[in-house]
Structure formats: structure tokens, C-alpha cells
PDB file of C-alpha atoms in Angstrom:
ATOM      1  CA  MET A 220      -0.281   0.648   0.114  1.00  0.00           C
ATOM      2  CA  HIS A 221       1.161   3.778  -0.919  1.00  0.00           C
ATOM      3  CA  THR A 222       1.005   5.907   1.916  1.00  0.00           C
ATOM      4  CA  PRO A 223       2.904   9.617   1.104  1.00  0.00           C
ATOM      5  CA  PRO A 224       5.334  10.628   3.353  1.00  0.00           C
ATOM      6  CA  GLY A 225       4.418  12.249   7.348  1.00  0.00           C
ATOM      7  CA  GLY A 226       0.384  11.259   6.143  1.00  0.00           C
ATOM      8  CA  PRO A 227      -1.931   9.360   8.360  1.00  0.00           C
ATOM      9  CA  SER A 228      -2.693   6.490   6.409  1.00  0.00           C
ATOM     10  CA  LEU A 229      -6.706   6.402   5.376  1.00  0.00           C
ATOM     11  CA  TYR A 230      -7.234   3.045   5.686  1.00  0.00           C
ATOM     12  CA  ALA A 231      -5.967   1.988   9.005  1.00  0.00           C
ATOM     13  CA  ALA A 232      -9.622   2.923  10.557  1.00  0.00           C
ATOM     14  CA  TRP A 233     -11.850  -0.113  10.876  1.00  0.00           C
ATOM     15  CA  MET A 234     -14.939   0.557   9.752  1.00  0.00           C
ATOM     16  CA  ASP A 235     -17.738  -0.057  12.187  1.00  0.00           C
ATOM     17  CA  ALA A 236     -21.126  -1.685  11.770  1.00  0.00           C
ATOM     18  CA  THR A 237     -22.527  -3.314  14.943  1.00  0.00           C
ATOM     19  CA  GLU A 238     -26.158  -3.200  15.292  1.00  0.00           C
ATOM     20  CA  PRO A 239     -25.759  -0.854  18.327  1.00  0.00           C
ATOM     21  CA  THR A 240     -24.010   1.893  16.211  1.00  0.00           C
ATOM     22  CA  HIS A 241     -27.409   1.899  13.300  1.00  0.00           C
ATOM     23  CA  ARG A 242     -29.623   4.131  13.062  1.00  0.00           C
ATOM     24  CA  VAL A 243     -32.999   2.634  11.568  1.00  0.00           C
ATOM     25  CA  LEU A 244     -35.184   4.971   9.822  1.00  0.00           C
ATOM     26  CA  ARG A 245     -38.509   4.342   8.989  1.00  0.00           C
ATOM     27  CA  HIS A 246     -41.482   5.815   6.773  1.00  0.00           C
ATOM     28  CA  GLY A 247     -44.897   4.018   5.528  1.00  0.00           C
ATOM     29  CA  PRO A 248     -43.983   0.810   3.904  1.00  0.00           C
ATOM     30  CA  HIS A 249     -39.577   1.996   3.953  1.00  0.00           C
ATOM     31  CA  ARG A 250     -37.123   0.848   6.259  1.00  0.00           C
ATOM     32  CA  ALA A 251     -33.382   1.778   6.055  1.00  0.00           C
ATOM     33  CA  VAL A 252     -30.502   1.251   7.889  1.00  0.00           C
ATOM     34  CA  VAL A 253     -27.812   3.628   8.032  1.00  0.00           C
ATOM     35  CA  ALA A 254     -24.162   2.835   9.641  1.00  0.00           C
ATOM     36  CA  PRO A 255     -22.459   6.719  10.305  1.00  0.00           C
ATOM     37  CA  ALA A 256     -19.083   5.144  11.442  1.00  0.00           C
ATOM     38  CA  ALA A 257     -18.816   2.888   9.187  1.00  0.00           C
ATOM     39  CA  GLY A 258     -18.448   5.770   6.017  1.00  0.00           C
ATOM     40  CA  GLY A 259     -21.656   7.506   6.489  1.00  0.00           C
ATOM     41  CA  ARG A 260     -23.051   3.870   4.303  1.00  0.00           C
ATOM     42  CA  ILE A 261     -26.811   3.387   3.563  1.00  0.00           C
ATOM     43  CA  LEU A 262     -26.563  -0.675   4.815  1.00  0.00           C
ATOM     44  CA  ARG A 263     -30.025  -1.703   3.920  1.00  0.00           C
ATOM     45  CA  TRP A 264     -33.358  -0.185   1.811  1.00  0.00           C
ATOM     46  CA  THR A 265     -36.130  -2.264   2.294  1.00  0.00           C
ATOM     47  CA  THR A 266     -39.954  -2.048   0.823  1.00  0.00           C
ATOM     48  CA  ASP A 267     -42.712  -3.610   1.719  1.00  0.00           C
ATOM     49  CA  LEU A 268     -44.437  -4.818  -1.330  1.00  0.00           C
ATOM     50  CA  PRO A 269     -47.524  -6.423  -2.104  1.00  0.00           C
ATOM     51  CA  ALA A 270     -45.815  -9.355  -2.663  1.00  0.00           C
ATOM     52  CA  GLY A 271     -43.597  -9.374  -0.172  1.00  0.00           C
ATOM     53  CA  PRO A 272     -39.940  -6.971   1.383  1.00  0.00           C
ATOM     54  CA  ARG A 273     -38.172  -6.189  -1.481  1.00  0.00           C
ATOM     55  CA  ASP A 274     -34.348  -5.186  -1.182  1.00  0.00           C
ATOM     56  CA  TRP A 275     -33.521  -2.532  -3.656  1.00  0.00           C
ATOM     57  CA  LEU A 276     -29.969  -2.933  -2.670  1.00  0.00           C
ATOM     58  CA  ALA A 277     -27.529  -5.767  -2.299  1.00  0.00           C
ATOM     59  CA  PRO A 278     -27.540  -5.620   1.975  1.00  0.00           C
ATOM     60  CA  VAL A 279     -24.761  -5.096   3.810  1.00  0.00           C
ATOM     61  CA  ASP A 280     -25.090  -7.639   7.171  1.00  0.00           C
ATOM     62  CA  ILE A 281     -21.393  -8.110   8.650  1.00  0.00           C
ATOM     63  CA  ASP A 282     -20.534  -6.218  12.038  1.00  0.00           C
ATOM     64  CA  GLY A 283     -17.550  -4.408  10.219  1.00  0.00           C
ATOM     65  CA  TRP A 284     -14.455  -4.377   7.831  1.00  0.00           C
ATOM     66  CA  PRO A 285     -10.919  -2.870   7.323  1.00  0.00           C
ATOM     67  CA  ALA A 286     -11.356   0.610   5.391  1.00  0.00           C
ATOM     68  CA  GLY A 287      -9.920  -0.182   2.848  1.00  0.00           C
ATOM     69  CA  ALA A 288     -11.723  -3.767   1.558  1.00  0.00           C
ATOM     70  CA  TRP A 289     -15.749  -2.680   1.998  1.00  0.00           C
ATOM     71  CA  PRO A 290     -17.947  -5.047   1.315  1.00  0.00           C
ATOM     72  CA  LYS A 291     -20.308  -4.833  -1.947  1.00  0.00           C
ATOM     73  CA  GLY A 292     -23.427  -2.871  -1.237  1.00  0.00           C
ATOM     74  CA  GLY A 293     -26.006  -0.538   0.446  1.00  0.00           C
ATOM     75  CA  ILE A 294     -24.812   2.985  -0.886  1.00  0.00           C
ATOM     76  CA  PHE A 295     -22.309   5.274   0.077  1.00  0.00           C
ATOM     77  CA  PRO A 296     -20.913   8.896  -0.426  1.00  0.00           C
ATOM     78  CA  LEU A 297     -18.312   9.711  -3.266  1.00  0.00           C
ATOM     79  CA  ALA A 298     -16.269  12.895  -1.786  1.00  0.00           C
ATOM     80  CA  PRO A 299     -13.782  14.477  -2.386  1.00  0.00           C
ATOM     81  CA  PHE A 300     -13.696  12.545  -5.701  1.00  0.00           C
ATOM     82  CA  SER A 301     -15.532   9.629  -7.391  1.00  0.00           C
ATOM     83  CA  ASN A 302     -13.810   6.630  -8.927  1.00  0.00           C
ATOM     84  CA  ARG A 303     -10.289   6.774  -9.593  1.00  0.00           C
ATOM     85  CA  VAL A 304      -7.149   8.985  -9.609  1.00  0.00           C
ATOM     86  CA  ARG A 305      -4.885   7.197 -12.346  1.00  0.00           C
ATOM     87  CA  ASP A 306      -2.024   6.310 -10.201  1.00  0.00           C
ATOM     88  CA  ALA A 307      -2.952   7.321  -7.142  1.00  0.00           C
ATOM     89  CA  ARG A 308      -0.613  11.000  -8.433  1.00  0.00           C
ATOM     90  CA  LEU A 309      -2.961  14.118  -8.975  1.00  0.00           C
ATOM     91  CA  HIS A 310      -1.699  16.362 -11.334  1.00  0.00           C
ATOM     92  CA  TRP A 311      -2.520  20.282  -9.341  1.00  0.00           C
ATOM     93  CA  GLY A 312      -1.167  23.292 -11.367  1.00  0.00           C
ATOM     94  CA  ALA A 313       2.775  23.002 -11.342  1.00  0.00           C
ATOM     95  CA  ASP A 314       2.943  19.930  -8.700  1.00  0.00           C
ATOM     96  CA  THR A 315       2.261  16.291  -8.881  1.00  0.00           C
ATOM     97  CA  LEU A 316       0.678  15.444  -5.919  1.00  0.00           C
ATOM     98  CA  ALA A 317       0.463  12.045  -4.300  1.00  0.00           C
ATOM     99  CA  LEU A 318      -2.592  10.379  -3.163  1.00  0.00           C
ATOM    100  CA  GLU A 319      -3.025   7.364  -1.076  1.00  0.00           C
ATOM    101  CA  ALA A 320      -3.861   4.105  -3.476  1.00  0.00           C
ATOM    102  CA  LEU A 321      -6.140   1.615  -2.574  1.00  0.00           C
ATOM    103  CA  PRO A 322      -4.809  -1.502  -0.653  1.00  0.00           C
ATOM    104  CA  GLY A 323      -3.613  -3.584  -3.803  1.00  0.00           C
ATOM    105  CA  HIS A 324      -4.674  -1.146  -6.412  1.00  0.00           C
ATOM    106  CA  PRO A 325      -2.456   1.279  -8.027  1.00  0.00           C
ATOM    107  CA  HIS A 326      -4.955   4.144  -7.944  1.00  0.00           C
ATOM    108  CA  ALA A 327      -6.487   6.179  -5.582  1.00  0.00           C
ATOM    109  CA  LEU A 328     -10.197   5.102  -5.233  1.00  0.00           C
ATOM    110  CA  HIS A 329     -13.554   6.657  -4.448  1.00  0.00           C
ATOM    111  CA  GLY A 330     -12.311   9.415  -2.575  1.00  0.00           C
ATOM    112  CA  GLN A 331     -11.630   9.797   1.478  1.00  0.00           C
ATOM    113  CA  ALA A 332     -15.228   9.548   3.017  1.00  0.00           C
ATOM    114  CA  GLN A 333     -16.593   6.640   2.515  1.00  0.00           C
ATOM    115  CA  ALA A 334     -13.388   5.149   4.551  1.00  0.00           C
ATOM    116  CA  MET A 335     -14.202   7.323   7.678  1.00  0.00           C
ATOM    117  CA  PRO A 336     -16.406   7.636  10.579  1.00  0.00           C
ATOM    118  CA  TRP A 337     -19.059  10.125  10.275  1.00  0.00           C
ATOM    119  CA  THR A 338     -20.931  12.388  13.222  1.00  0.00           C
ATOM    120  CA  VAL A 339     -24.476  12.205  14.215  1.00  0.00           C
ATOM    121  CA  LEU A 340     -25.958  16.021  13.451  1.00  0.00           C
ATOM    122  CA  ASP A 341     -29.617  14.942  14.371  1.00  0.00           C
ATOM    123  CA  SER A 342     -32.101  12.449  13.467  1.00  0.00           C
ATOM    124  CA  GLY A 343     -36.063  11.913  13.792  1.00  0.00           C
ATOM    125  CA  ALA A 344     -37.463   8.404  13.034  1.00  0.00           C
ATOM    126  CA  ASP A 345     -36.956   9.022   9.543  1.00  0.00           C
ATOM    127  CA  PHE A 346     -34.230  11.306   8.797  1.00  0.00           C
ATOM    128  CA  ILE A 347     -30.631  11.511   9.619  1.00  0.00           C
ATOM    129  CA  GLN A 348     -27.541  14.131   8.976  1.00  0.00           C
ATOM    130  CA  LEU A 349     -23.978  13.600   9.015  1.00  0.00           C
ATOM    131  CA  LEU A 350     -21.206  15.248   9.383  1.00  0.00           C
ATOM    132  CA  LEU A 351     -17.523  14.317   7.842  1.00  0.00           C
ATOM    133  CA  ASP A 352     -15.261  17.018   9.224  1.00  0.00           C
ATOM    134  CA  HIS A 353     -11.527  15.870   6.791  1.00  0.00           C
ATOM    135  CA  PRO A 354      -8.464  17.151   8.501  1.00  0.00           C
ATOM    136  CA  ALA A 355      -6.415  18.192   6.083  1.00  0.00           C
ATOM    137  CA  GLY A 356      -3.592  15.242   5.120  1.00  0.00           C
ATOM    138  CA  VAL A 357      -5.466  12.003   5.278  1.00  0.00           C
ATOM    139  CA  GLY A 358      -5.437   9.844   2.463  1.00  0.00           C
ATOM    140  CA  GLY A 359      -2.524  12.259   1.055  1.00  0.00           C
ATOM    141  CA  TRP A 360      -5.468  14.994   0.479  1.00  0.00           C
ATOM    142  CA  PRO A 361      -3.562  18.580   1.143  1.00  0.00           C
ATOM    143  CA  TRP A 362      -6.732  20.476   1.740  1.00  0.00           C
ATOM    144  CA  ALA A 363      -9.490  20.638   4.514  1.00  0.00           C
ATOM    145  CA  TRP A 364     -12.838  20.182   3.465  1.00  0.00           C
ATOM    146  CA  ARG A 365     -15.952  20.152   5.680  1.00  0.00           C
ATOM    147  CA  LEU A 366     -19.486  17.110   4.416  1.00  0.00           C
ATOM    148  CA  HIS A 367     -22.815  17.224   5.119  1.00  0.00           C
ATOM    149  CA  GLN A 368     -25.192  14.040   4.594  1.00  0.00           C
ATOM    150  CA  THR A 369     -28.881  14.447   4.835  1.00  0.00           C
ATOM    151  CA  ILE A 370     -30.602  10.934   4.452  1.00  0.00           C
ATOM    152  CA  ARG A 371     -34.203  10.928   4.262  1.00  0.00           C
ATOM    153  CA  LEU A 372     -37.006   8.076   4.233  1.00  0.00           C
ATOM    154  CA  GLU A 373     -40.291  10.075   2.162  1.00  0.00           C
ATOM    155  CA  SER A 374     -43.434   8.140   0.900  1.00  0.00           C
ATOM    156  CA  ALA A 375     -42.404   8.188  -2.720  1.00  0.00           C
ATOM    157  CA  GLY A 376     -38.840   6.389  -1.769  1.00  0.00           C
ATOM    158  CA  LEU A 377     -35.090   7.623  -0.369  1.00  0.00           C
ATOM    159  CA  ARG A 378     -33.274  10.444  -0.786  1.00  0.00           C
ATOM    160  CA  VAL A 379     -29.887  11.800  -0.335  1.00  0.00           C
ATOM    161  CA  ARG A 380     -28.136  15.063  -0.249  1.00  0.00           C
ATOM    162  CA  LEU A 381     -24.242  15.911   0.115  1.00  0.00           C
ATOM    163  CA  SER A 382     -23.163  19.243   0.645  1.00  0.00           C
ATOM    164  CA  LEU A 383     -19.066  19.482   0.443  1.00  0.00           C
ATOM    165  CA  ARG A 384     -17.185  23.076   1.677  1.00  0.00           C
ATOM    166  CA  ASN A 385     -13.725  23.336   1.308  1.00  0.00           C
ATOM    167  CA  VAL A 386     -12.407  24.556   4.831  1.00  0.00           C
ATOM    168  CA  SER A 387      -8.806  25.185   3.556  1.00  0.00           C
ATOM    169  CA  ASP A 388      -7.065  28.102   2.531  1.00  0.00           C
ATOM    170  CA  SER A 389      -6.916  27.407  -1.310  1.00  0.00           C
ATOM    171  CA  PRO A 390      -8.964  26.035  -4.004  1.00  0.00           C
ATOM    172  CA  MET A 391      -9.472  22.589  -4.434  1.00  0.00           C
ATOM    173  CA  PRO A 392     -10.307  20.375  -7.259  1.00  0.00           C
ATOM    174  CA  ALA A 393     -13.491  19.316  -5.610  1.00  0.00           C
ATOM    175  CA  GLY A 394     -16.071  16.004  -6.673  1.00  0.00           C
ATOM    176  CA  LEU A 395     -19.173  14.309  -5.275  1.00  0.00           C
ATOM    177  CA  GLY A 396     -20.740  11.226  -6.282  1.00  0.00           C
ATOM    178  CA  LEU A 397     -23.371   8.516  -4.835  1.00  0.00           C
ATOM    179  CA  HIS A 398     -22.867   4.616  -5.667  1.00  0.00           C
ATOM    180  CA  PRO A 399     -25.702   2.398  -4.929  1.00  0.00           C
ATOM    181  CA  TYR A 400     -25.489  -1.441  -5.219  1.00  0.00           C
ATOM    182  CA  PHE A 401     -28.820  -1.859  -6.999  1.00  0.00           C
ATOM    183  CA  THR A 402     -30.330  -5.681  -6.932  1.00  0.00           C
ATOM    184  CA  ALA A 403     -31.970  -4.557 -10.212  1.00  0.00           C
ATOM    185  CA  THR A 404     -31.300  -6.513 -13.462  1.00  0.00           C
ATOM    186  CA  GLY A 405     -30.963  -3.371 -15.970  1.00  0.00           C
ATOM    187  CA  THR A 406     -31.544   0.101 -16.154  1.00  0.00           C
ATOM    188  CA  ARG A 407     -32.531   2.943 -18.757  1.00  0.00           C
ATOM    189  CA  LEU A 408     -31.082   6.580 -19.132  1.00  0.00           C
ATOM    190  CA  SER A 409     -30.229   8.806 -21.798  1.00  0.00           C
ATOM    191  CA  ALA A 410     -26.628  10.440 -21.665  1.00  0.00           C
ATOM    192  CA  ALA A 411     -25.152  12.173 -24.482  1.00  0.00           C
ATOM    193  CA  THR A 412     -21.375  10.552 -24.339  1.00  0.00           C
ATOM    194  CA  GLU A 413     -19.526   7.411 -23.265  1.00  0.00           C
ATOM    195  CA  TRP A 414     -16.100   7.550 -22.274  1.00  0.00           C
ATOM    196  CA  THR A 415     -13.565   5.149 -23.460  1.00  0.00           C
ATOM    197  CA  HIS A 416     -11.738   3.638 -20.577  1.00  0.00           C
ATOM    198  CA  GLU A 417      -8.844   0.811 -19.739  1.00  0.00           C
ATOM    199  CA  GLU A 418      -8.628  -0.894 -17.018  1.00  0.00           C
ATOM    200  CA  GLU A 419     -11.518   1.255 -15.606  1.00  0.00           C
ATOM    201  CA  LEU A 420      -9.442   4.681 -16.421  1.00  0.00           C
ATOM    202  CA  ALA A 421     -11.965   7.093 -18.546  1.00  0.00           C
ATOM    203  CA  ARG A 422      -9.533   8.234 -21.398  1.00  0.00           C
ATOM    204  CA  PHE A 423     -11.815  10.324 -24.451  1.00  0.00           C
ATOM    205  CA  PRO A 424     -15.668  10.994 -24.908  1.00  0.00           C
ATOM    206  CA  ARG A 425     -17.615   9.658 -27.852  1.00  0.00           C
ATOM    207  CA  PRO A 426     -20.948   9.846 -28.892  1.00  0.00           C
ATOM    208  CA  ASN A 427     -23.522   8.015 -26.713  1.00  0.00           C
ATOM    209  CA  ARG A 428     -26.656   6.230 -29.033  1.00  0.00           C
ATOM    210  CA  ARG A 429     -27.048   3.777 -26.334  1.00  0.00           C
ATOM    211  CA  ALA A 430     -30.174   4.057 -23.982  1.00  0.00           C
ATOM    212  CA  ASP A 431     -30.589   0.767 -22.616  1.00  0.00           C
ATOM    213  CA  TRP A 432     -28.246  -1.387 -20.282  1.00  0.00           C
ATOM    214  CA  GLN A 433     -28.675  -5.076 -18.873  1.00  0.00           C
ATOM    215  CA  ARG A 434     -26.601  -6.228 -15.993  1.00  0.00           C
ATOM    216  CA  GLY A 435     -26.241  -9.544 -17.396  1.00  0.00           C
ATOM    217  CA  THR A 436     -23.846 -12.052 -15.986  1.00  0.00           C
ATOM    218  CA  GLN A 437     -20.710 -10.555 -17.361  1.00  0.00           C
ATOM    219  CA  THR A 438     -18.327  -8.269 -15.314  1.00  0.00           C
ATOM    220  CA  TRP A 439     -18.498  -4.764 -17.392  1.00  0.00           C
ATOM    221  CA  THR A 440     -18.034  -0.522 -16.982  1.00  0.00           C
ATOM    222  CA  ALA A 441     -19.323   1.855 -18.112  1.00  0.00           C
ATOM    223  CA  PHE A 442     -18.404   5.705 -18.169  1.00  0.00           C
ATOM    224  CA  LEU A 443     -21.075   8.447 -19.138  1.00  0.00           C
ATOM    225  CA  GLY A 444     -21.259  11.822 -19.215  1.00  0.00           C
ATOM    226  CA  GLY A 445     -23.696  14.207 -20.047  1.00  0.00           C
ATOM    227  CA  TRP A 446     -26.563  12.325 -17.733  1.00  0.00           C
ATOM    228  CA  ASP A 447     -29.711  14.293 -18.414  1.00  0.00           C
ATOM    229  CA  GLY A 448     -30.133  13.629 -14.374  1.00  0.00           C
ATOM    230  CA  HIS A 449     -32.892  10.865 -15.143  1.00  0.00           C
ATOM    231  CA  ALA A 450     -32.985   7.082 -15.171  1.00  0.00           C
ATOM    232  CA  GLN A 451     -35.371   4.212 -14.919  1.00  0.00           C
ATOM    233  CA  VAL A 452     -33.722   0.676 -12.996  1.00  0.00           C
ATOM    234  CA  ASP A 453     -35.951  -1.956 -13.353  1.00  0.00           C
ATOM    235  CA  TRP A 454     -36.430  -5.231 -11.677  1.00  0.00           C
ATOM    236  CA  ASP A 455     -37.603  -8.288 -13.386  1.00  0.00           C
ATOM    237  CA  HIS A 456     -40.796  -8.175 -11.501  1.00  0.00           C
ATOM    238  CA  GLY A 457     -43.110  -5.595  -9.994  1.00  0.00           C
ATOM    239  CA  PRO A 458     -42.257  -2.035  -9.037  1.00  0.00           C
ATOM    240  CA  GLY A 459     -39.337  -0.353 -10.321  1.00  0.00           C
ATOM    241  CA  LEU A 460     -36.779   2.947  -9.254  1.00  0.00           C
ATOM    242  CA  ILE A 461     -36.670   6.419 -10.631  1.00  0.00           C
ATOM    243  CA  LEU A 462     -33.786   8.275  -9.925  1.00  0.00           C
ATOM    244  CA  TYR A 463     -33.870  11.929 -10.263  1.00  0.00           C
ATOM    245  CA  ALA A 464     -30.966  13.844  -9.970  1.00  0.00           C
ATOM    246  CA  GLU A 465     -30.161  17.324  -7.810  1.00  0.00           C
ATOM    247  CA  GLY A 466     -27.510  19.522  -9.219  1.00  0.00           C
ATOM    248  CA  PRO A 467     -24.536  19.146 -11.107  1.00  0.00           C
ATOM    249  CA  LEU A 468     -24.668  15.549 -11.851  1.00  0.00           C
ATOM    250  CA  GLU A 469     -24.188  14.918 -14.976  1.00  0.00           C
ATOM    251  CA  HIS A 470     -21.928  12.288 -14.874  1.00  0.00           C
ATOM    252  CA  LEU A 471     -22.373   7.890 -14.426  1.00  0.00           C
ATOM    253  CA  VAL A 472     -20.938   5.024 -13.766  1.00  0.00           C
ATOM    254  CA  LEU A 473     -22.661   2.090 -14.329  1.00  0.00           C
ATOM    255  CA  HIS A 474     -20.869  -1.169 -13.492  1.00  0.00           C
ATOM    256  CA  ALA A 475     -22.205  -4.878 -13.028  1.00  0.00           C
ATOM    257  CA  ASN A 476     -19.777  -7.734 -11.301  1.00  0.00           C
ATOM    258  CA  ALA A 477     -20.728 -11.054 -13.066  1.00  0.00           C
ATOM    259  CA  GLY A 478     -24.434 -10.773 -12.376  1.00  0.00           C
ATOM    260  CA  ARG A 479     -24.356 -10.112  -8.714  1.00  0.00           C
ATOM    261  CA  TYR A 480     -25.399  -6.110  -8.629  1.00  0.00           C
ATOM    262  CA  LEU A 481     -25.203  -3.327 -10.327  1.00  0.00           C
ATOM    263  CA  CYS A 482     -24.395   0.145  -9.859  1.00  0.00           C
ATOM    264  CA  VAL A 483     -25.395   3.279 -11.166  1.00  0.00           C
ATOM    265  CA  GLU A 484     -23.512   6.648  -9.563  1.00  0.00           C
ATOM    266  CA  PRO A 485     -24.428   9.994  -9.845  1.00  0.00           C
ATOM    267  CA  ALA A 486     -21.486  12.173 -10.327  1.00  0.00           C
ATOM    268  CA  THR A 487     -19.921  15.183 -10.663  1.00  0.00           C
ATOM    269  CA  HIS A 488     -17.369  14.415 -13.234  1.00  0.00           C
ATOM    270  CA  VAL A 489     -15.947  11.432 -14.927  1.00  0.00           C
ATOM    271  CA  CYS A 490     -12.799   9.170 -13.581  1.00  0.00           C
ATOM    272  CA  ASP A 491      -9.502  10.840 -13.237  1.00  0.00           C
ATOM    273  CA  ALA A 492     -10.929  13.799 -14.068  1.00  0.00           C
ATOM    274  CA  ALA A 493      -8.695  16.217 -12.523  1.00  0.00           C
ATOM    275  CA  ASN A 494      -5.680  14.708 -14.316  1.00  0.00           C
ATOM    276  CA  LEU A 495      -7.757  14.581 -17.746  1.00  0.00           C
ATOM    277  CA  SER A 496      -8.278  17.706 -17.436  1.00  0.00           C
ATOM    278  CA  ALA A 497      -4.838  18.866 -16.425  1.00  0.00           C
ATOM    279  CA  SER A 498      -3.560  17.162 -19.454  1.00  0.00           C
ATOM    280  CA  GLY A 499      -6.228  19.336 -21.846  1.00  0.00           C
ATOM    281  CA  GLN A 500      -9.626  17.146 -22.049  1.00  0.00           C
ATOM    282  CA  THR A 501     -12.321  19.428 -21.988  1.00  0.00           C
ATOM    283  CA  GLY A 502     -15.645  18.344 -20.562  1.00  0.00           C
ATOM    284  CA  THR A 503     -14.800  16.625 -17.583  1.00  0.00           C
ATOM    285  CA  GLY A 504     -16.912  17.900 -14.800  1.00  0.00           C
ATOM    286  CA  LEU A 505     -14.139  18.729 -12.479  1.00  0.00           C
ATOM    287  CA  ARG A 506     -14.864  21.611 -10.026  1.00  0.00           C
ATOM    288  CA  ILE A 507     -12.742  23.851  -8.192  1.00  0.00           C
ATOM    289  CA  LEU A 508     -14.224  25.249  -4.966  1.00  0.00           C
ATOM    290  CA  ALA A 509     -12.471  28.343  -3.727  1.00  0.00           C
ATOM    291  CA  PRO A 510     -11.961  28.777   0.580  1.00  0.00           C
ATOM    292  CA  ASP A 511     -14.994  28.572   1.793  1.00  0.00           C
ATOM    293  CA  GLU A 512     -17.170  27.517  -1.544  1.00  0.00           C
ATOM    294  CA  SER A 513     -19.456  24.675  -1.646  1.00  0.00           C
ATOM    295  CA  LEU A 514     -21.044  22.201  -4.149  1.00  0.00           C
ATOM    296  CA  ASP A 515     -24.234  20.861  -3.449  1.00  0.00           C
ATOM    297  CA  VAL A 516     -26.100  17.906  -4.474  1.00  0.00           C
ATOM    298  CA  GLY A 517     -29.429  15.256  -3.746  1.00  0.00           C
ATOM    299  CA  LEU A 518     -30.612  12.477  -5.456  1.00  0.00           C
ATOM    300  CA  ARG A 519     -33.952  10.773  -5.576  1.00  0.00           C
ATOM    301  CA  LEU A 520     -34.698   7.362  -5.815  1.00  0.00           C
ATOM    302  CA  ASP A 521     -38.497   7.174  -6.206  1.00  0.00           C
ATOM    303  CA  VAL A 522     -40.958   3.522  -6.138  1.00  0.00           C
ATOM    304  CA  HIS A 523     -42.680   3.302  -8.703  1.00  0.00           C
ATOM    305  CA  PRO A 524     -45.696   2.643  -8.849  1.00  0.00           C
ATOM    306  CA  THR A 525     -45.716   4.038  -5.936  1.00  0.00           C
ATOM    307  CA  PRO A 526     -45.988   0.881  -3.016  1.00  0.00           C
ATOM    308  CA  ALA A 527     -49.758   0.177  -2.164  1.00  0.00           C
ATOM    309  CA  ARG A 528     -49.725  -1.774   1.179  1.00  0.00           C
ATOM    310  CA  ARG A 529     -50.202  -5.629   1.427  1.00  0.00           C
ATOM    311  CA  SER A 530     -53.374  -7.236   0.989  1.00  0.00           C
ATOM    312  CA  ASP A 531     -53.340  -7.973   4.827  1.00  0.00           C
ATOM    313  CA  GLY A 532     -52.175  -4.095   5.933  1.00  0.00           C
ATOM    314  CA  ALA A 533     -48.829  -5.049   7.158  1.00  0.00           C
ATOM    315  CA  VAL A 534     -46.139  -2.734   6.950  1.00  0.00           C
ATOM    316  CA  PRO A 535     -42.492  -3.061   7.666  1.00  0.00           C
ATOM    317  CA  THR A 536     -41.418  -4.255  11.094  1.00  0.00           C
ATOM    318  CA  ASP A 537     -38.029  -4.922  12.544  1.00  0.00           C
ATOM    319  CA  SER A 538     -38.361  -8.408  11.731  1.00  0.00           C
TER     320      SER A 538
END
């Protein structure tokens, strides 16, 4: 594992997902389990449908994990960047900054937010507000930043909002995203471009004419840009989800792993955006936050059609 000289290791932490640390949210037929101490993750989201409960996400049901070896399930926030930074080297101005690579891999991956414990600011029956203060240097990232996350269940489904603020004294490259692992079979959406990639690192954009993406049984990844902020996520039977982006979530990462799950990951920028921008590539979605400036996004996941109660009138319970 590459750890930048003098910086604390991002991956030295243990993500605590034991039941006493959980916060359980409920609203109507919906139930979500959140683990603030395990990267601010949603471990599970279940809706009571007429045919019985459905897990929309691959559920995470283990008590914890090393920060660099997370389970492939639930939803977690991506900050201050989405996806990969090539070779864990960030080209910024005249400098090349050494970031911490994911253990066993050459690249920095998914930002620091999902590998750190969060603080609970407020919570109620159907919502929770979380805070993460990232000091300069963690994971090799030389800027200090603050991230608020609000998770809320509503009648229509689930809503997540993120607000990233640069609390350092110099401009910071920035990005946000969300990484859900759906149990879905496919998704339908409109995106203007698909980025060619090698070994899951984006290279350059080309026109995209594909709208229907099926999970299938193979492992595959697609980087899309010019997304219109709307996607339909489908299951073999019964209701599906409609995703609505709020704010500049104009990029998507689609990923399927041997038929086990389907990731539909909204993001503000393409994979390796800072390095692509430094090389002169346009359309990457990279944002630069001035000191005290914020980047705000949100994602609605609406069940469609809206679920009715089961014929016996049951609603979700603790079982």
C-alpha cells in the first residue's frame, strides 16, 4: 500500500457496522439502516411491497471491515472525488500530489469520505443528518474539507443530499457522487457521451447512442457524460425505481460484477477528471472550490409505481 510520506493512513481505520451503531429510519412501507461509523453508509433499504419486502440494494449484514476492503452493497458517498485517480497521482497546477492508493491497487479510489467515521448531527424517525470533517493530509489529500449528508425516507422513497465545503485556505479540486449497489436487472437512461476507458480509467469521450443497459452475467463498466439526470432502474417483476438528480450530477458510472449487482453511480465528474483536465481534456466535470465555497447535490430514488400496502395491511417491522 502506498501511503504519502508524513500523512496518516486513510485505510488504518476499522469501519464499525455493529448493530448498536446503527440508526434505523422508517417511513410508511420503507425502512433503511444507516451506519454513521462505517463511512456514512446506508447498509440496507427495504420497501414492503404487495408481494412482500424488497431489498433495493444488496444488503450489508456484517459487523465491520477494514476501511480499504468494503463490502459490495448499500450506498455510500463519494467525496472529494468519484472513482479513480490514476496511479494515485493528482496533477494540480505545477505540482504532482501523491495520494494514498487503495491497498492492493495502483490507484486512489472513491475518495476519503466512505473510509472514515461520521458524526450524527440530528436524527428523527425518518431522517438523519451526518457530518464529516476531513483534516488536511488524510489519504494524502492536502486540503481540509467538510461534508454534510442528509438521508431521508419519504412516501415516494429515499432521498440523499450532500454538501461539500472547502475549509482550507486555497482552491481545491472537488467532486461528489453516490455509489449504490442495486439488486436490479437493468437501467434505462439518456446520456450524450460515453468515455472510452482502459482498465477502468477514462480516456476520451465519444457519442453515446445506447439507452438500455442490462446487468447480465458478465463484469463490465461504462463511464457516461451528458446525463440528463433521470434514470429508470428495473427489476424482473414488480415496481422499479426512478432516479432524479439534483444539482450538477451530470456523469454516471455503470458497473456490473458477474451478475451479482448493478451500480448506477451519479457523479459530478468523470473518472480521473483532475488529471484529464490537466492534460487538456474538456468536459470532465471537474469543479474547483474556492476557500469556503460549497458544492451541493442530491439524489431522489422514487419507487414507481408507488407501493400499496399488502392485502393484510402490513407495514415494515423490525423483523
